[in-house]
Amino acid sequence: SCHAYIRMWTEQAGRCGLCHVSLTVRTTAAVDHDHVTRAVRGLLCRSCNTSLGLAERIGIKAIEQWLARQDQR
């Protein structure tokens, strides 16, 4: 709802919940939610929302393993 959005905006001081960039017209806020439970988690900038979605799909462990392999080169 509109009231919930305004509450999240206020609680997060108009900033992305992950990178803390100021959410403006240029950095449109995305309402982050759990795709299984549909529970709303907060507001993110588009970049963080996309990154989080990819990390959830691929898995943090797989990302860590990839980075570790690259560090060994």
PDB file of C-alpha atoms in Angstrom:
ATOM      1  CA  SER A   1       0.000   0.000   0.000  1.00  0.00           C
ATOM      2  CA  CYS A   2       0.972   3.629  -0.319  1.00  0.00           C
ATOM      3  CA  HIS A   3       1.204   3.973   3.478  1.00  0.00           C
ATOM      4  CA  ALA A   4       3.581   1.002   3.725  1.00  0.00           C
ATOM      5  CA  TYR A   5       5.768   2.481   0.964  1.00  0.00           C
ATOM      6  CA  ILE A   6       5.946   5.855   2.730  1.00  0.00           C
ATOM      7  CA  ARG A   7       6.754   4.092   6.033  1.00  0.00           C
ATOM      8  CA  MET A   8       9.633   2.165   4.415  1.00  0.00           C
ATOM      9  CA  TRP A   9      10.876   5.348   2.708  1.00  0.00           C
ATOM     10  CA  THR A  10      10.861   7.170   6.052  1.00  0.00           C
ATOM     11  CA  GLU A  11      12.488   4.296   7.981  1.00  0.00           C
ATOM     12  CA  GLN A  12      15.255   4.072   5.356  1.00  0.00           C
ATOM     13  CA  ALA A  13      15.649   7.874   5.153  1.00  0.00           C
ATOM     14  CA  GLY A  14      14.980   7.717   1.412  1.00  0.00           C
ATOM     15  CA  ARG A  15      18.031   5.479   0.842  1.00  0.00           C
ATOM     16  CA  CYS A  16      18.637   2.040  -0.643  1.00  0.00           C
ATOM     17  CA  GLY A  17      18.620  -0.644   2.035  1.00  0.00           C
ATOM     18  CA  LEU A  18      21.870  -2.176   0.678  1.00  0.00           C
ATOM     19  CA  CYS A  19      24.161   0.466  -0.828  1.00  0.00           C
ATOM     20  CA  HIS A  20      22.518   3.473   0.879  1.00  0.00           C
ATOM     21  CA  VAL A  21      22.407   5.564  -2.303  1.00  0.00           C
ATOM     22  CA  SER A  22      19.810   8.299  -2.117  1.00  0.00           C
ATOM     23  CA  LEU A  23      16.661   7.107  -3.859  1.00  0.00           C
ATOM     24  CA  THR A  24      15.604   9.814  -6.304  1.00  0.00           C
ATOM     25  CA  VAL A  25      13.842   9.958  -9.635  1.00  0.00           C
ATOM     26  CA  ARG A  26      17.088   8.723 -11.258  1.00  0.00           C
ATOM     27  CA  THR A  27      17.563   5.843  -8.818  1.00  0.00           C
ATOM     28  CA  THR A  28      14.010   4.605  -8.733  1.00  0.00           C
ATOM     29  CA  ALA A  29      13.155   2.593  -5.652  1.00  0.00           C
ATOM     30  CA  ALA A  30      12.206  -1.050  -6.079  1.00  0.00           C
ATOM     31  CA  VAL A  31      10.150  -2.791  -3.421  1.00  0.00           C
ATOM     32  CA  ASP A  32      12.250  -5.832  -2.510  1.00  0.00           C
ATOM     33  CA  HIS A  33      10.340  -8.956  -1.540  1.00  0.00           C
ATOM     34  CA  ASP A  34      10.892 -12.645  -0.936  1.00  0.00           C
ATOM     35  CA  HIS A  35       9.786 -14.464  -4.080  1.00  0.00           C
ATOM     36  CA  VAL A  36       8.674 -17.520  -2.090  1.00  0.00           C
ATOM     37  CA  THR A  37       6.774 -15.934   0.810  1.00  0.00           C
ATOM     38  CA  ARG A  38       6.015 -12.611  -0.917  1.00  0.00           C
ATOM     39  CA  ALA A  39       7.040 -10.826   2.323  1.00  0.00           C
ATOM     40  CA  VAL A  40       8.241  -7.283   1.647  1.00  0.00           C
ATOM     41  CA  ARG A  41      11.800  -6.653   2.883  1.00  0.00           C
ATOM     42  CA  GLY A  42      12.269  -2.967   2.063  1.00  0.00           C
ATOM     43  CA  LEU A  43      13.314  -0.524  -0.633  1.00  0.00           C
ATOM     44  CA  LEU A  44      16.346  -0.992  -2.858  1.00  0.00           C
ATOM     45  CA  CYS A  45      17.755   0.931  -5.802  1.00  0.00           C
ATOM     46  CA  ARG A  46      17.265  -0.848  -9.124  1.00  0.00           C
ATOM     47  CA  SER A  47      20.915  -1.957  -9.278  1.00  0.00           C
ATOM     48  CA  CYS A  48      20.846  -3.593  -5.846  1.00  0.00           C
ATOM     49  CA  ASN A  49      17.447  -5.164  -6.498  1.00  0.00           C
ATOM     50  CA  THR A  50      18.717  -6.743  -9.725  1.00  0.00           C
ATOM     51  CA  SER A  51      21.979  -7.855  -8.087  1.00  0.00           C
ATOM     52  CA  LEU A  52      20.155  -9.378  -5.133  1.00  0.00           C
ATOM     53  CA  GLY A  53      17.803 -11.252  -7.455  1.00  0.00           C
ATOM     54  CA  LEU A  54      20.738 -12.716  -9.371  1.00  0.00           C
ATOM     55  CA  ALA A  55      22.570 -13.629  -6.156  1.00  0.00           C
ATOM     56  CA  GLU A  56      19.468 -15.414  -4.861  1.00  0.00           C
ATOM     57  CA  ARG A  57      19.038 -17.300  -8.140  1.00  0.00           C
ATOM     58  CA  ILE A  58      22.693 -18.309  -8.515  1.00  0.00           C
ATOM     59  CA  GLY A  59      23.490 -18.684  -4.824  1.00  0.00           C
ATOM     60  CA  ILE A  60      26.001 -16.851  -2.669  1.00  0.00           C
ATOM     61  CA  LYS A  61      28.173 -19.968  -2.309  1.00  0.00           C
ATOM     62  CA  ALA A  62      28.565 -20.273  -6.091  1.00  0.00           C
ATOM     63  CA  ILE A  63      29.531 -16.604  -6.318  1.00  0.00           C
ATOM     64  CA  GLU A  64      32.077 -16.981  -3.508  1.00  0.00           C
ATOM     65  CA  GLN A  65      33.574 -20.065  -5.189  1.00  0.00           C
ATOM     66  CA  TRP A  66      33.862 -18.223  -8.499  1.00  0.00           C
ATOM     67  CA  LEU A  67      35.637 -15.276  -6.863  1.00  0.00           C
ATOM     68  CA  ALA A  68      37.951 -17.586  -4.923  1.00  0.00           C
ATOM     69  CA  ARG A  69      38.968 -19.376  -8.153  1.00  0.00           C
ATOM     70  CA  GLN A  70      39.673 -16.036  -9.813  1.00  0.00           C
ATOM     71  CA  ASP A  71      41.814 -14.913  -6.853  1.00  0.00           C
ATOM     72  CA  GLN A  72      43.970 -18.038  -7.247  1.00  0.00           C
ATOM     73  CA  ARG A  73      44.988 -17.109 -10.802  1.00  0.00           C
TER      74      ARG A  73
END
